[in-house]
Amino acid sequence: VQLVESGGGLVQPGGSLRLSCAASGFTFNIYMMNWVRHRPGKGLEWVSGIVMSGVSGPSTYYADSVKGRFTISRDDSKNSLYLQMSSLRAEDTATYYCAKSKVASSRDMVFDDWGQGTLVTVS
Amino acid sequence: EVVLTQSPATLSLSPGERATLSCRASQSVNNYLAWYQQKPGQPPKLLIYDASNRATGIPARFSGSGSGTDFTLTISSLEPEDFAVYYCQQRVTWPPLSFGGGTKVEIK
């Protein structure tokens, strides 16, 4: 399993950024995928998750701190996960990790594989 | 929202000693509790899931116990590579998925 994040960088408050996570080594489309962040000097914070729900399309979930500002999406044809971030605030400064759920075809929220992370700095 | 409180915040121990880390939930999470290890500059690593199941490749010196609201991660004999920050995480009620604030295990 390999998860490689990209798209982080320095952005001004109020700005936007799109993070990507390229996945390989597993059947991407049957796993729930998530974004988890680690703010400097703080603990881990789950940000968002997405899982395919058959014909009804993907189900998405968000932490209250990012709801309405961040949008998670996935392109299973490209084995890729995305996080569109807008109206960014200083408190969104963090390393953002892409994390794979442990159990396929479920809303399992145990994360057994993580990317190396991408740093977002809002300043 | 389930709040997870980890204690102590910092644990100062020597290699070879036993480490006992606590995680308390604000309401029952049954056994849906996981533990992760994170070292500086690295992503978290899954150690334990469902309170007591070791993840693939995790050494037997790591063990988890507890149910309901009180959980423990025990490292039976600390190796040099075990000095890190440890987080608990619940998955019984989400969103939001919640993590504890972390316990740093440092070399005494």
JSON list of N, CA and C in Angstrom, two decimals, chain B residues 60-87:
[
{"chain": "B", "resi": 60, "resn": "ALA", "atom": "N", "xyz": [4.64, -8.16, 20.20]},
{"chain": "B", "resi": 60, "resn": "ALA", "atom": "CA", "xyz": [3.81, -8.64, 21.31]},
{"chain": "B", "resi": 60, "resn": "ALA", "atom": "C", "xyz": [4.00, -7.83, 22.58]},
{"chain": "B", "resi": 61, "resn": "ARG", "atom": "N", "xyz": [5.04, -7.01, 22.67]},
{"chain": "B", "resi": 61, "resn": "ARG", "atom": "CA", "xyz": [5.22, -6.19, 23.88]},
{"chain": "B", "resi": 61, "resn": "ARG", "atom": "C", "xyz": [4.14, -5.11, 24.00]},
{"chain": "B", "resi": 62, "resn": "PHE", "atom": "N", "xyz": [3.43, -4.85, 22.90]},
{"chain": "B", "resi": 62, "resn": "PHE", "atom": "CA", "xyz": [2.33, -3.90, 22.91]},
{"chain": "B", "resi": 62, "resn": "PHE", "atom": "C", "xyz": [1.03, -4.67, 23.17]},
{"chain": "B", "resi": 63, "resn": "SER", "atom": "N", "xyz": [0.26, -4.24, 24.18]},
{"chain": "B", "resi": 63, "resn": "SER", "atom": "CA", "xyz": [-1.02, -4.86, 24.41]},
{"chain": "B", "resi": 63, "resn": "SER", "atom": "C", "xyz": [-2.04, -3.80, 24.84]},
{"chain": "B", "resi": 64, "resn": "GLY", "atom": "N", "xyz": [-3.29, -4.07, 24.50]},
{"chain": "B", "resi": 64, "resn": "GLY", "atom": "CA", "xyz": [-4.36, -3.15, 24.85]},
{"chain": "B", "resi": 64, "resn": "GLY", "atom": "C", "xyz": [-5.42, -3.89, 25.64]},
{"chain": "B", "resi": 65, "resn": "SER", "atom": "N", "xyz": [-6.07, -3.14, 26.53]},
{"chain": "B", "resi": 65, "resn": "SER", "atom": "CA", "xyz": [-7.14, -3.74, 27.32]},
{"chain": "B", "resi": 65, "resn": "SER", "atom": "C", "xyz": [-8.19, -2.67, 27.63]},
{"chain": "B", "resi": 66, "resn": "GLY", "atom": "N", "xyz": [-9.33, -3.15, 28.13]},
{"chain": "B", "resi": 66, "resn": "GLY", "atom": "CA", "xyz": [-10.39, -2.24, 28.54]},
{"chain": "B", "resi": 66, "resn": "GLY", "atom": "C", "xyz": [-11.63, -2.37, 27.69]},
{"chain": "B", "resi": 67, "resn": "SER", "atom": "N", "xyz": [-12.70, -1.76, 28.17]},
{"chain": "B", "resi": 67, "resn": "SER", "atom": "CA", "xyz": [-13.96, -1.70, 27.44]},
{"chain": "B", "resi": 67, "resn": "SER", "atom": "C", "xyz": [-14.83, -0.63, 28.10]},
{"chain": "B", "resi": 68, "resn": "GLY", "atom": "N", "xyz": [-15.84, -0.19, 27.36]},
{"chain": "B", "resi": 68, "resn": "GLY", "atom": "CA", "xyz": [-16.70, 0.85, 27.91]},
{"chain": "B", "resi": 68, "resn": "GLY", "atom": "C", "xyz": [-16.05, 2.22, 27.86]},
{"chain": "B", "resi": 69, "resn": "THR", "atom": "N", "xyz": [-15.56, 2.69, 29.01]},
{"chain": "B", "resi": 69, "resn": "THR", "atom": "CA", "xyz": [-14.98, 4.03, 29.07]},
{"chain": "B", "resi": 69, "resn": "THR", "atom": "C", "xyz": [-13.50, 4.06, 29.46]},
{"chain": "B", "resi": 70, "resn": "ASP", "atom": "N", "xyz": [-12.95, 2.96, 29.93]},
{"chain": "B", "resi": 70, "resn": "ASP", "atom": "CA", "xyz": [-11.57, 2.97, 30.42]},
{"chain": "B", "resi": 70, "resn": "ASP", "atom": "C", "xyz": [-10.71, 1.96, 29.68]},
{"chain": "B", "resi": 71, "resn": "PHE", "atom": "N", "xyz": [-9.60, 2.48, 29.12]},
{"chain": "B", "resi": 71, "resn": "PHE", "atom": "CA", "xyz": [-8.73, 1.66, 28.29]},
{"chain": "B", "resi": 71, "resn": "PHE", "atom": "C", "xyz": [-7.28, 1.88, 28.67]},
{"chain": "B", "resi": 72, "resn": "THR", "atom": "N", "xyz": [-6.48, 0.86, 28.41]},
{"chain": "B", "resi": 72, "resn": "THR", "atom": "CA", "xyz": [-5.06, 0.92, 28.74]},
{"chain": "B", "resi": 72, "resn": "THR", "atom": "C", "xyz": [-4.24, 0.36, 27.60]},
{"chain": "B", "resi": 73, "resn": "LEU", "atom": "N", "xyz": [-3.16, 1.06, 27.28]},
{"chain": "B", "resi": 73, "resn": "LEU", "atom": "CA", "xyz": [-2.13, 0.53, 26.39]},
{"chain": "B", "resi": 73, "resn": "LEU", "atom": "C", "xyz": [-0.91, 0.25, 27.25]},
{"chain": "B", "resi": 74, "resn": "THR", "atom": "N", "xyz": [-0.42, -0.98, 27.16]},
{"chain": "B", "resi": 74, "resn": "THR", "atom": "CA", "xyz": [0.75, -1.38, 27.93]},
{"chain": "B", "resi": 74, "resn": "THR", "atom": "C", "xyz": [1.87, -1.77, 26.99]},
{"chain": "B", "resi": 75, "resn": "ILE", "atom": "N", "xyz": [3.05, -1.23, 27.27]},
{"chain": "B", "resi": 75, "resn": "ILE", "atom": "CA", "xyz": [4.27, -1.66, 26.58]},
{"chain": "B", "resi": 75, "resn": "ILE", "atom": "C", "xyz": [5.09, -2.38, 27.64]},
{"chain": "B", "resi": 76, "resn": "SER", "atom": "N", "xyz": [5.26, -3.67, 27.48]},
{"chain": "B", "resi": 76, "resn": "SER", "atom": "CA", "xyz": [5.77, -4.49, 28.59]},
{"chain": "B", "resi": 76, "resn": "SER", "atom": "C", "xyz": [7.22, -4.17, 28.94]},
{"chain": "B", "resi": 77, "resn": "SER", "atom": "N", "xyz": [8.03, -3.88, 27.93]},
{"chain": "B", "resi": 77, "resn": "SER", "atom": "CA", "xyz": [9.43, -3.56, 28.16]},
{"chain": "B", "resi": 77, "resn": "SER", "atom": "C", "xyz": [9.87, -2.60, 27.05]},
{"chain": "B", "resi": 78, "resn": "LEU", "atom": "N", "xyz": [10.07, -1.36, 27.39]},
{"chain": "B", "resi": 78, "resn": "LEU", "atom": "CA", "xyz": [10.33, -0.34, 26.38]},
{"chain": "B", "resi": 78, "resn": "LEU", "atom": "C", "xyz": [11.63, -0.57, 25.62]},
{"chain": "B", "resi": 79, "resn": "GLU", "atom": "N", "xyz": [11.49, -0.54, 24.31]},
{"chain": "B", "resi": 79, "resn": "GLU", "atom": "CA", "xyz": [12.65, -0.56, 23.42]},
{"chain": "B", "resi": 79, "resn": "GLU", "atom": "C", "xyz": [12.96, 0.89, 23.02]},
{"chain": "B", "resi": 80, "resn": "PRO", "atom": "N", "xyz": [14.19, 1.17, 22.59]},
{"chain": "B", "resi": 80, "resn": "PRO", "atom": "CA", "xyz": [14.55, 2.55, 22.21]},
{"chain": "B", "resi": 80, "resn": "PRO", "atom": "C", "xyz": [13.62, 3.14, 21.16]},
{"chain": "B", "resi": 81, "resn": "GLU", "atom": "N", "xyz": [13.12, 2.31, 20.25]},
{"chain": "B", "resi": 81, "resn": "GLU", "atom": "CA", "xyz": [12.24, 2.82, 19.19]},
{"chain": "B", "resi": 81, "resn": "GLU", "atom": "C", "xyz": [10.81, 3.08, 19.66]},
{"chain": "B", "resi": 82, "resn": "ASP", "atom": "N", "xyz": [10.49, 2.78, 20.90]},
{"chain": "B", "resi": 82, "resn": "ASP", "atom": "CA", "xyz": [9.12, 2.97, 21.40]},
{"chain": "B", "resi": 82, "resn": "ASP", "atom": "C", "xyz": [8.89, 4.37, 21.95]},
{"chain": "B", "resi": 83, "resn": "PHE", "atom": "N", "xyz": [9.94, 5.16, 22.06]},
{"chain": "B", "resi": 83, "resn": "PHE", "atom": "CA", "xyz": [9.75, 6.49, 22.62]},
{"chain": "B", "resi": 83, "resn": "PHE", "atom": "C", "xyz": [9.13, 7.37, 21.53]},
{"chain": "B", "resi": 84, "resn": "ALA", "atom": "N", "xyz": [7.90, 7.80, 21.80]},
{"chain": "B", "resi": 84, "resn": "ALA", "atom": "CA", "xyz": [7.05, 8.43, 20.79]},
{"chain": "B", "resi": 84, "resn": "ALA", "atom": "C", "xyz": [5.82, 8.99, 21.48]},
{"chain": "B", "resi": 85, "resn": "VAL", "atom": "N", "xyz": [4.90, 9.52, 20.67]},
{"chain": "B", "resi": 85, "resn": "VAL", "atom": "CA", "xyz": [3.60, 9.96, 21.19]},
{"chain": "B", "resi": 85, "resn": "VAL", "atom": "C", "xyz": [2.56, 8.91, 20.81]},
{"chain": "B", "resi": 86, "resn": "TYR", "atom": "N", "xyz": [1.67, 8.63, 21.73]},
{"chain": "B", "resi": 86, "resn": "TYR", "atom": "CA", "xyz": [0.63, 7.63, 21.54]},
{"chain": "B", "resi": 86, "resn": "TYR", "atom": "C", "xyz": [-0.74, 8.27, 21.65]},
{"chain": "B", "resi": 87, "resn": "TYR", "atom": "N", "xyz": [-1.60, 7.94, 20.68]},
{"chain": "B", "resi": 87, "resn": "TYR", "atom": "CA", "xyz": [-2.96, 8.49, 20.65]},
{"chain": "B", "resi": 87, "resn": "TYR", "atom": "C", "xyz": [-3.98, 7.35, 20.69]}
]
